[in-house]
Every structure is written in structure tokens, then in C-alpha cells.
mmCIF file of C-alpha atoms in Angstrom:
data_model
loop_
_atom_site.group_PDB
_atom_site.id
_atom_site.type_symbol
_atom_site.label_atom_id
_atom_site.label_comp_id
_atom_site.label_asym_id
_atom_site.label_seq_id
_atom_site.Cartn_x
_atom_site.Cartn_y
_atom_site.Cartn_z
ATOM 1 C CA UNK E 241 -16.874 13.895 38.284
ATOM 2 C CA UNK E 242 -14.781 11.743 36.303
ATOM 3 C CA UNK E 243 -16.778 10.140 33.996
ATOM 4 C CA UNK E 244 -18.329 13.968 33.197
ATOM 5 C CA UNK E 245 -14.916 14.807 32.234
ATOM 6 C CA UNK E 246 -14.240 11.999 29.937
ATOM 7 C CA UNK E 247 -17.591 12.124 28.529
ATOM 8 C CA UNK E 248 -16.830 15.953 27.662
ATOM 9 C CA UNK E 249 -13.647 14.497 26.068
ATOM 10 C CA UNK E 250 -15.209 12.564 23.828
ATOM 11 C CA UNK E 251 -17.870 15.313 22.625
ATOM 12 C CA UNK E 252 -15.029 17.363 21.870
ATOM 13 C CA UNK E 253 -13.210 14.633 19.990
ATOM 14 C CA UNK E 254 -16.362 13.955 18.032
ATOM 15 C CA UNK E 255 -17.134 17.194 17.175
ATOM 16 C CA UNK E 256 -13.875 18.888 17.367
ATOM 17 C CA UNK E 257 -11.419 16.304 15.496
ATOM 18 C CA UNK E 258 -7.627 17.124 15.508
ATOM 19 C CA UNK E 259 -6.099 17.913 12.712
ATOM 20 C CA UNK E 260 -3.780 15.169 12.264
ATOM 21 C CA UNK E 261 -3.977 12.377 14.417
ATOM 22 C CA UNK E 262 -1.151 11.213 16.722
ATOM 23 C CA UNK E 263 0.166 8.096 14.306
ATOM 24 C CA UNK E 264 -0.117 9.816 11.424
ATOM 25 C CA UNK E 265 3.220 10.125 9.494
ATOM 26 C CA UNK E 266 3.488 13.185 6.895
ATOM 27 C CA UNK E 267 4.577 12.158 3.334
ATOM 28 C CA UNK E 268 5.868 15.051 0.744
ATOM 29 C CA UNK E 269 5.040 13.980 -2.681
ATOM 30 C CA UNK E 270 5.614 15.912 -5.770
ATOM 31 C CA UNK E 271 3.490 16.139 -8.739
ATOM 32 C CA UNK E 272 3.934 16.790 -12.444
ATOM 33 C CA UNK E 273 2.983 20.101 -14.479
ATOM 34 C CA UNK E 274 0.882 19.023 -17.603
ATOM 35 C CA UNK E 275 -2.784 19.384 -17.220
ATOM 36 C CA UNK E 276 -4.351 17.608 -17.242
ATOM 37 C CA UNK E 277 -3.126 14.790 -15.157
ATOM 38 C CA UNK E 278 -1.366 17.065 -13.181
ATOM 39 C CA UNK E 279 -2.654 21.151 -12.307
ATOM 40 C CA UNK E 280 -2.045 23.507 -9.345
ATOM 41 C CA UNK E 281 -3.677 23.272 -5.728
ATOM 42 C CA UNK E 282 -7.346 22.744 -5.432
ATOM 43 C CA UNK E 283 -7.801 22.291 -9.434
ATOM 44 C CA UNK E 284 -8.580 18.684 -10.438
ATOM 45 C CA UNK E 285 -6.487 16.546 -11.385
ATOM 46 C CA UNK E 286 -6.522 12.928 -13.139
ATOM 47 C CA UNK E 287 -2.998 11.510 -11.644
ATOM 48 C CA UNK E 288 -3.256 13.409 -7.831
ATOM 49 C CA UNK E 289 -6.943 11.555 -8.022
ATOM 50 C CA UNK E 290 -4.969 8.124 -8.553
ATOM 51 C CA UNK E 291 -3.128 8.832 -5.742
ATOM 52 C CA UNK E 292 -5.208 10.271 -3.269
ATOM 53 C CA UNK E 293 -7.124 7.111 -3.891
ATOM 54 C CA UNK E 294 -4.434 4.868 -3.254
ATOM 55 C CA UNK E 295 -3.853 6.770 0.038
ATOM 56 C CA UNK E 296 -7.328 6.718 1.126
ATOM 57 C CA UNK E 297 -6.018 3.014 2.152
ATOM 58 C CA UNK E 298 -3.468 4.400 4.477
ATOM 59 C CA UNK E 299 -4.762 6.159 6.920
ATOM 60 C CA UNK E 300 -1.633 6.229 8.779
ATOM 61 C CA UNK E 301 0.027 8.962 5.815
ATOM 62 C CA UNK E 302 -0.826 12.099 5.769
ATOM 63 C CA UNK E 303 0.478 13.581 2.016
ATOM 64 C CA UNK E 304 1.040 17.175 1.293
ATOM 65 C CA UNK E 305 2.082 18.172 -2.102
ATOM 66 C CA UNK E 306 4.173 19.883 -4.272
ATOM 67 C CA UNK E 307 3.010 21.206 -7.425
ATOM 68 C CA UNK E 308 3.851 21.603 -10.896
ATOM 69 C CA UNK E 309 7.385 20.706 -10.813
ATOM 70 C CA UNK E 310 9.109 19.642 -14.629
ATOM 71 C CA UNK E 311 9.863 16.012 -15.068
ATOM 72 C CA UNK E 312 13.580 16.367 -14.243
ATOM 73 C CA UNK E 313 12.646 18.650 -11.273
ATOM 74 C CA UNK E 314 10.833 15.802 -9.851
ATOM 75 C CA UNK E 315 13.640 13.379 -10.084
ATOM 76 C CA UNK E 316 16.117 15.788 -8.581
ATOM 77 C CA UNK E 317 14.013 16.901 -5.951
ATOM 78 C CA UNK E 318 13.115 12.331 -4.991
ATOM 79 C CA UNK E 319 17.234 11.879 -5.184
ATOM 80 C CA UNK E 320 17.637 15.187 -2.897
ATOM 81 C CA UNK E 321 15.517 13.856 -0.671
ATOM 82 C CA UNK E 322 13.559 17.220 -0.192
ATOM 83 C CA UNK E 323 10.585 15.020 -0.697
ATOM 84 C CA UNK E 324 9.535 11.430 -0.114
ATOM 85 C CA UNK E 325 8.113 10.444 -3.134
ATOM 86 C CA UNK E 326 7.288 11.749 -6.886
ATOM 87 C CA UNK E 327 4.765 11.133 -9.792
ATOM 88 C CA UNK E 328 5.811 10.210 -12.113
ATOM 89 C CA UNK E 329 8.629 8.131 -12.174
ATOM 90 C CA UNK E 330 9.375 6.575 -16.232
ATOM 91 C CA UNK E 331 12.392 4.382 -15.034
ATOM 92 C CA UNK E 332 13.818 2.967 -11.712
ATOM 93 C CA UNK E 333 17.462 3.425 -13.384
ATOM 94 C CA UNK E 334 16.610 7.667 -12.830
ATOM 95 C CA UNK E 335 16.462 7.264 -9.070
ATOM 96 C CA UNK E 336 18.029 6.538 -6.142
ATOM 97 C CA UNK E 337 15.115 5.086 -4.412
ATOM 98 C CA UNK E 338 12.199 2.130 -5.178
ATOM 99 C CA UNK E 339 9.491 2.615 -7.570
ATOM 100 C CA UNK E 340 5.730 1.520 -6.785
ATOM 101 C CA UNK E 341 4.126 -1.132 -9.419
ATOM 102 C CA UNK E 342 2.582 0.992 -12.528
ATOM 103 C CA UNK E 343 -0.258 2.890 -11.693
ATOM 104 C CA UNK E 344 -0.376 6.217 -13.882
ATOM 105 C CA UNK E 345 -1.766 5.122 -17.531
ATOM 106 C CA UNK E 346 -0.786 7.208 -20.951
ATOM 107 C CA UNK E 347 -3.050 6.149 -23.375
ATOM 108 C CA UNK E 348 -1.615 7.423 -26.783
ATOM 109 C CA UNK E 349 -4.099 7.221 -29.614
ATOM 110 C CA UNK E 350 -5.265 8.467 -32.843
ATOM 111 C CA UNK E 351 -7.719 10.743 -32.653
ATOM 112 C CA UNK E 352 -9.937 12.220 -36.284
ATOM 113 C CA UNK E 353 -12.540 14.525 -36.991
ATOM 114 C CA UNK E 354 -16.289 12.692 -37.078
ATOM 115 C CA UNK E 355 -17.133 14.188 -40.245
ATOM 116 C CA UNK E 356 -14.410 12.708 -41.938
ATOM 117 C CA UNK E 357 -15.868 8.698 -41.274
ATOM 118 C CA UNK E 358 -11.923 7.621 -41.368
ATOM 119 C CA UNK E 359 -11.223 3.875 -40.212
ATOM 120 C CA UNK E 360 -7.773 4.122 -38.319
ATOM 121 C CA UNK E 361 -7.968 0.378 -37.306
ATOM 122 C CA UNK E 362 -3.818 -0.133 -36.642
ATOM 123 C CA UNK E 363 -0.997 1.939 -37.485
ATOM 124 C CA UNK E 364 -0.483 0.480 -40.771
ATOM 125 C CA UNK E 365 -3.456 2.771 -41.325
ATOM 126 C CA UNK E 366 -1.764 6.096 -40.862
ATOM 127 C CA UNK E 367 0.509 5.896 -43.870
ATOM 128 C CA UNK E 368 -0.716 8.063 -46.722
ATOM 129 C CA UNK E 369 -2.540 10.575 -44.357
ATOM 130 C CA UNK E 370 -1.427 13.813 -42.833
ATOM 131 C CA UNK E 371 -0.469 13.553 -39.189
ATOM 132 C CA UNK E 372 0.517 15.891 -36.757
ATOM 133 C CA UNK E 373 1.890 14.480 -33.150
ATOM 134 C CA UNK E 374 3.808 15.483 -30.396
ATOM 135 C CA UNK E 375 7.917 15.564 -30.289
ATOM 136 C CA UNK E 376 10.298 12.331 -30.552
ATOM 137 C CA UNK E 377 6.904 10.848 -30.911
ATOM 138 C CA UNK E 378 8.716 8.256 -33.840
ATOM 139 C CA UNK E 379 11.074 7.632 -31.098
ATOM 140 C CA UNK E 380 8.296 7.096 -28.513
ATOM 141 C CA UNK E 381 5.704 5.402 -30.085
ATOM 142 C CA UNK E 382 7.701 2.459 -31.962
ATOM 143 C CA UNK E 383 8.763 1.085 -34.825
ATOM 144 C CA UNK E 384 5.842 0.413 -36.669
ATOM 145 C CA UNK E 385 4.515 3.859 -36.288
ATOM 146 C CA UNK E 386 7.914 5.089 -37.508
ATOM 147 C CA UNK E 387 7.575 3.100 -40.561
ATOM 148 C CA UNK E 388 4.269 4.564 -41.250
ATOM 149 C CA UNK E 389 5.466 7.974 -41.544
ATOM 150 C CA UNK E 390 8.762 7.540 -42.728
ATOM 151 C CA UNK E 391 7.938 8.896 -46.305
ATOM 152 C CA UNK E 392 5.158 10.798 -45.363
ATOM 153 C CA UNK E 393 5.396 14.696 -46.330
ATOM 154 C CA UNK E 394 2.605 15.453 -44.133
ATOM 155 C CA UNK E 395 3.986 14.666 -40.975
ATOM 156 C CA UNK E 396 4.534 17.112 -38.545
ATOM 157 C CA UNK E 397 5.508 17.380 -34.453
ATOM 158 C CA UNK E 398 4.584 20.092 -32.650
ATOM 159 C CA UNK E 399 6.036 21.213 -29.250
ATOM 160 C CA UNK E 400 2.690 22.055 -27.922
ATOM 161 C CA UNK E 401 -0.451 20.015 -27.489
ATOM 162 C CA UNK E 402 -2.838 22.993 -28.174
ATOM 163 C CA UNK E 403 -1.705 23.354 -31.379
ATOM 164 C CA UNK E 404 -2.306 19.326 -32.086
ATOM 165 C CA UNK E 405 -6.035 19.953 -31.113
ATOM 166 C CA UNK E 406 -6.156 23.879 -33.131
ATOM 167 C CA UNK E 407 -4.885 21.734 -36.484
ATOM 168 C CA UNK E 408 -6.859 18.871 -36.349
ATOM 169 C CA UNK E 409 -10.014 20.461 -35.559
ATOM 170 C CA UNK E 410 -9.858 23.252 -38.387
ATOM 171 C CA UNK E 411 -9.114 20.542 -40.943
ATOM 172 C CA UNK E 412 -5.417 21.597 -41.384
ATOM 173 C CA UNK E 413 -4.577 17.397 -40.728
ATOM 174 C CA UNK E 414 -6.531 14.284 -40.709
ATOM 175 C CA UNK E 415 -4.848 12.581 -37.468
ATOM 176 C CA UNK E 416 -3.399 13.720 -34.103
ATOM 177 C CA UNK E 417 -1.672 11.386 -32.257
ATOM 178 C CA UNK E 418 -0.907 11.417 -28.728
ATOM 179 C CA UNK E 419 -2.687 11.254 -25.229
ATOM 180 C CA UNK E 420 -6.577 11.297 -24.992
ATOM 181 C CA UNK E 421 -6.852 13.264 -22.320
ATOM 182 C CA UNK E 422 -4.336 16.197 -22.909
ATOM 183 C CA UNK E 423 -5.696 16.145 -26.404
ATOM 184 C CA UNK E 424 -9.549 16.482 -24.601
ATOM 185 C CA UNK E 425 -8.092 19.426 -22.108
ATOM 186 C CA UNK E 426 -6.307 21.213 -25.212
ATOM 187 C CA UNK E 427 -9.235 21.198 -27.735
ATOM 188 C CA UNK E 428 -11.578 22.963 -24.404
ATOM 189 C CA UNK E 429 -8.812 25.461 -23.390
ATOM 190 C CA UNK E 430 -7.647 25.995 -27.315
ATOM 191 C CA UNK E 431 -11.406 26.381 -28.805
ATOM 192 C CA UNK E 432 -13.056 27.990 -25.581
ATOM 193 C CA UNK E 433 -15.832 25.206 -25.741
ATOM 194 C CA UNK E 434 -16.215 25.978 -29.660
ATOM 195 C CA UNK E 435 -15.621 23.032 -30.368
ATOM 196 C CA UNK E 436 -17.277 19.641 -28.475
ATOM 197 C CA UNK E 437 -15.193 17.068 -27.692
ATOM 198 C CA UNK E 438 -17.880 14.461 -29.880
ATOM 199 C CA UNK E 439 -16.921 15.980 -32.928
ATOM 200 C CA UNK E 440 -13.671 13.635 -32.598
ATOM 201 C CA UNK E 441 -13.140 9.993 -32.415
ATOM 202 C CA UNK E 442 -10.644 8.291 -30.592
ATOM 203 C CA UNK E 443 -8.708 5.175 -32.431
ATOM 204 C CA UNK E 444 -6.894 2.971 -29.766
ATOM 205 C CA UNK E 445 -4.340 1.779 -31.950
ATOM 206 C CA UNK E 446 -0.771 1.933 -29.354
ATOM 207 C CA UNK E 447 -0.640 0.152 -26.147
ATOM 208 C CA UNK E 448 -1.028 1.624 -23.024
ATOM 209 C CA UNK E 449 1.975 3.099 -21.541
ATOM 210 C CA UNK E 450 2.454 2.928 -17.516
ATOM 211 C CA UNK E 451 4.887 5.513 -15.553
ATOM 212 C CA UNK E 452 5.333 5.017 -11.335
ATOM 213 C CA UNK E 453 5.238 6.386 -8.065
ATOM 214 C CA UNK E 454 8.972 6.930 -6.754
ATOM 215 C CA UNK E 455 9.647 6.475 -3.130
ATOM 216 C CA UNK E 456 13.112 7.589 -0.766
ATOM 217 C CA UNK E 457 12.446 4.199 1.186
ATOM 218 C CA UNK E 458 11.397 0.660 0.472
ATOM 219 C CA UNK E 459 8.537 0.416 2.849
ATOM 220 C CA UNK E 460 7.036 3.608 1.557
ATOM 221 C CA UNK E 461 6.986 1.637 -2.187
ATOM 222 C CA UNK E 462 5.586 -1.777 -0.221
ATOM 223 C CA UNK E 463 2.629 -0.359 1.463
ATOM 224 C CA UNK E 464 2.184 1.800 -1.879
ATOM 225 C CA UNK E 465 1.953 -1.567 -3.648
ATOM 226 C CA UNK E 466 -0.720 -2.873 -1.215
ATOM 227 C CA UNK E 467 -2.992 0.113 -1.223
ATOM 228 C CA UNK E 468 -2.246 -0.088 -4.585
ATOM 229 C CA UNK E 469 -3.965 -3.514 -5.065
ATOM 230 C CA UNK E 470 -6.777 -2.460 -2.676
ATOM 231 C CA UNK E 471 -7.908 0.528 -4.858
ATOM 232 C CA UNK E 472 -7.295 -1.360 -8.189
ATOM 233 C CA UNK E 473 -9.932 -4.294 -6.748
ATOM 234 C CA UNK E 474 -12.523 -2.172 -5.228
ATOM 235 C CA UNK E 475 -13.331 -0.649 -8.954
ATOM 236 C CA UNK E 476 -12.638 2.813 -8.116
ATOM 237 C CA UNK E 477 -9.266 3.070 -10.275
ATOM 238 C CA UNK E 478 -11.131 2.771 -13.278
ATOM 239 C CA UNK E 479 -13.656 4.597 -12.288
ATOM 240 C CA UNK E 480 -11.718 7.449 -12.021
ATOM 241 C CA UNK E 481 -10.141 7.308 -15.428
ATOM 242 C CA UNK E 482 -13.579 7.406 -17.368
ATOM 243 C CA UNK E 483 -14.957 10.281 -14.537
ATOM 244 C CA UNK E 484 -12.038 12.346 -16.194
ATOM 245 C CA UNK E 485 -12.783 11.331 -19.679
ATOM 246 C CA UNK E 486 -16.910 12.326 -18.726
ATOM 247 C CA UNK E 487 -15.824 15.469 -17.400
ATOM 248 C CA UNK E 488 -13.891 16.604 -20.610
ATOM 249 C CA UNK E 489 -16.983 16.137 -22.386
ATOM 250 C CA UNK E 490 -16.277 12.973 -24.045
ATOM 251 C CA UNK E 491 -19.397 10.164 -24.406
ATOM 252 C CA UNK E 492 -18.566 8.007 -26.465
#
């Protein structure tokens, strides 16, 4: 009779798993509004894929999220300790917690029309041409790039990405600068597929830029850092960076 009764136990744990198991530990993590490294529930999403995939190395978290919350929203809600950690995190000074080692990647470029043949090679290469990039981008993007456009008359920032990708691909400028992949998501939701993303080719001329995971607790930051590591090593970080980049139409 017994050992019926525990093997009907385990059929109904195989086939009927709990929902959460008993050592699991629930994490609330916020998330950031600008698609597309950040979107609502169920809607894909190029940082919430970083960090699912860091988490698929801690089995003993289980996250639920918070969506679309403003940069400073996410800070207050981290030092209110309404959640346990937020993405993403620019400084450790604008918390009261830990922050994990860099794992969300901006990667600012300049970005031209393929008929045009231009040669951005560095950013001594944008002086003379018309450029149109986001706000405080001379503040942002350093002082080389703000010595480039210091005496240029056609410079311009714009407060909203769309209209970066609406001016660039109409011919109205000859450079956008800013990230590839909000640039990517802006042209498709601007253009309504009108326009394919191979039209345009991306100059890497800035550095990456790295932003963080912020964490209430130490520990929560430490076996962030591990899982971290684990991801990073297995190839799959990458991976999903150029999976993004694929899926906003963009070979080459």
C-alpha cells in the first residue's frame, strides 16, 4: 500500500509540477520603459532577455516584474524598497543598495543612409556633415564628439528617437547618432516596414557604454555576479544581443 501511494506521488509530481517550488525565494525587479530594451509584459525585450538569462542560473529565484517604470521611478522605487532590484542602474552613488558588475550594453553609433557610400571611420569624421542625435548627447558622448560639432550649423537633438530615424531616412541629415537598436525599433515603428533596416549602415565609432543591475542586499548583487559570469561564458550573452539585432531586420 505504501509504495502505491508514493509511486502515485511521484506521477503527480511529474506530471503535475507545483508552481513554485518550496526553496524558491521571489525577487521583484523593475524594468525600464524604452523599447526596445525594455517593453510591457509578454512583448520581447533585449535587457529582460539579459536577465532572465542570468537567472536561468538561479534556480532558487523566482523574479516577477515590474514594467515600464521611468529611470528615476526605478531608483525611487530600489531605495523604497518596494522592490528588490532594478535595471538599469547608471551609478552606485544613486542608490542605497549594491550594484551587479555591468551587464546591459548601449552601443551608441553613427548610423548613414547606404546610398550615400559615406566613410564615418572616427568622430573626427562627423565635422562638416549634418547630424541629428538625441538630447545632452555633446554632454554624453564626450569631448571629441563635442568638438566635432561645435561649429556645425547642422546639428540638431531631438527629444524623440522616431524622429532621428524619420530624418535620416528621408534625406533631411546625413548622420544619426545614438543607440543601434532603438534607432532599428524606431525606423520599423516610424516607417511601418517602408523602409528596411539594410538601407542603413552602422559606424561603430563611440565605445560601448555599460549600465547595472541594482540590488536592496549584497548577496542578491554576489550571486547576480556569479550567474552573471556563468551566462557570459556559456556564449549565450552574446548571442542574445545579435538575436535582437536579426530580429530588427538588420544583416549586416
Amino acid at each position: 500500500m505504501l509504495v502505491r501511494v508514493i509511486a502515485s506521488l511521484v506521477i503527480c509530481l511529474f506530471f503535475f509540477p507545483p508552481l513554485a517550488r518550496a526553496d524558491e525565494t521571489e525577487l521583484k525587479i523593475a524594468l525600464g520603459n524604452f523599447r526596445p530594451l525594455f517593453a510591457g509584459p509578454n512583448q520581447s525585450a533585449l535587457f529582460k532577455d539579459l536577465i532572465d538569462g542570468v537567472y536561468a542560473y538561479i534556480p532558487s529565484k523566482r523574479i516577477t516584474y515590474r514594467y515600464m517604470l521611468s529611470n528615476a521611478r526605478l531608483v525611487v522605487e530600489l531605495n523604497e524598497k518596494t522592490v528588490d532590484g532594478a535595471a538599469n542602474i547608471f551609478s552606485k552613488s544613486e542608490i542605497n543598495g549594491c550594484i551587479s558588475q555591468p551587464i546591459f550594453r548601449y552601443s551608441d553609433v553613427a548610423i548613414t543612409r547606404r546610398d550615400r557610400g559615406m566613410k564615418i571611420n572616427s568622430v573626427e569624421d562627423l565635422k562638416g556633415v549634418s547630424v541629428v542625435t538625441y538630447q545632452r548627447a555633446r554632454t554624453l558622448l564626450g569631448k571629441a564628439f563635442n568638438a566635432a560639432v561645435a561649429d556645425n550649423e547642422y546639428y540638431k537633438e531631438v527629444p524623440k528617437p522616431k524622429e532621428q530615424a524619420r530624418l535620416l531616412a528621408i534625406g533631411m541629415v546625413d548622420v544619426s547618432i545614438g543607440d543601434k537598436y532603438i534607432f532599428l525599433h524606431s525606423l520599423k515603428t516610424w516607417s511601418k516596414g517602408n523602409f528596411d533596416a539594410n538601407e542603413f549602415v552602422i559606424h561603430p565609432i563611440f565605445p560601448d557604454v555599460y549600465t547595472y543591475m541594482g540590488f536592496n542586499r549584497q548577496e542578491l548583487c554576489d550571486e547576480f555576479d556569479l550567474a552573471l559570469s556563468l551566462f557570459k561564458a556559456s556564449g549565450r550573452y552574446e548571442e542574445i544581443f545579435e538575436e535582437h539585432l536579426f530580429a530588427l531586420g538588420y544583416r549586416h
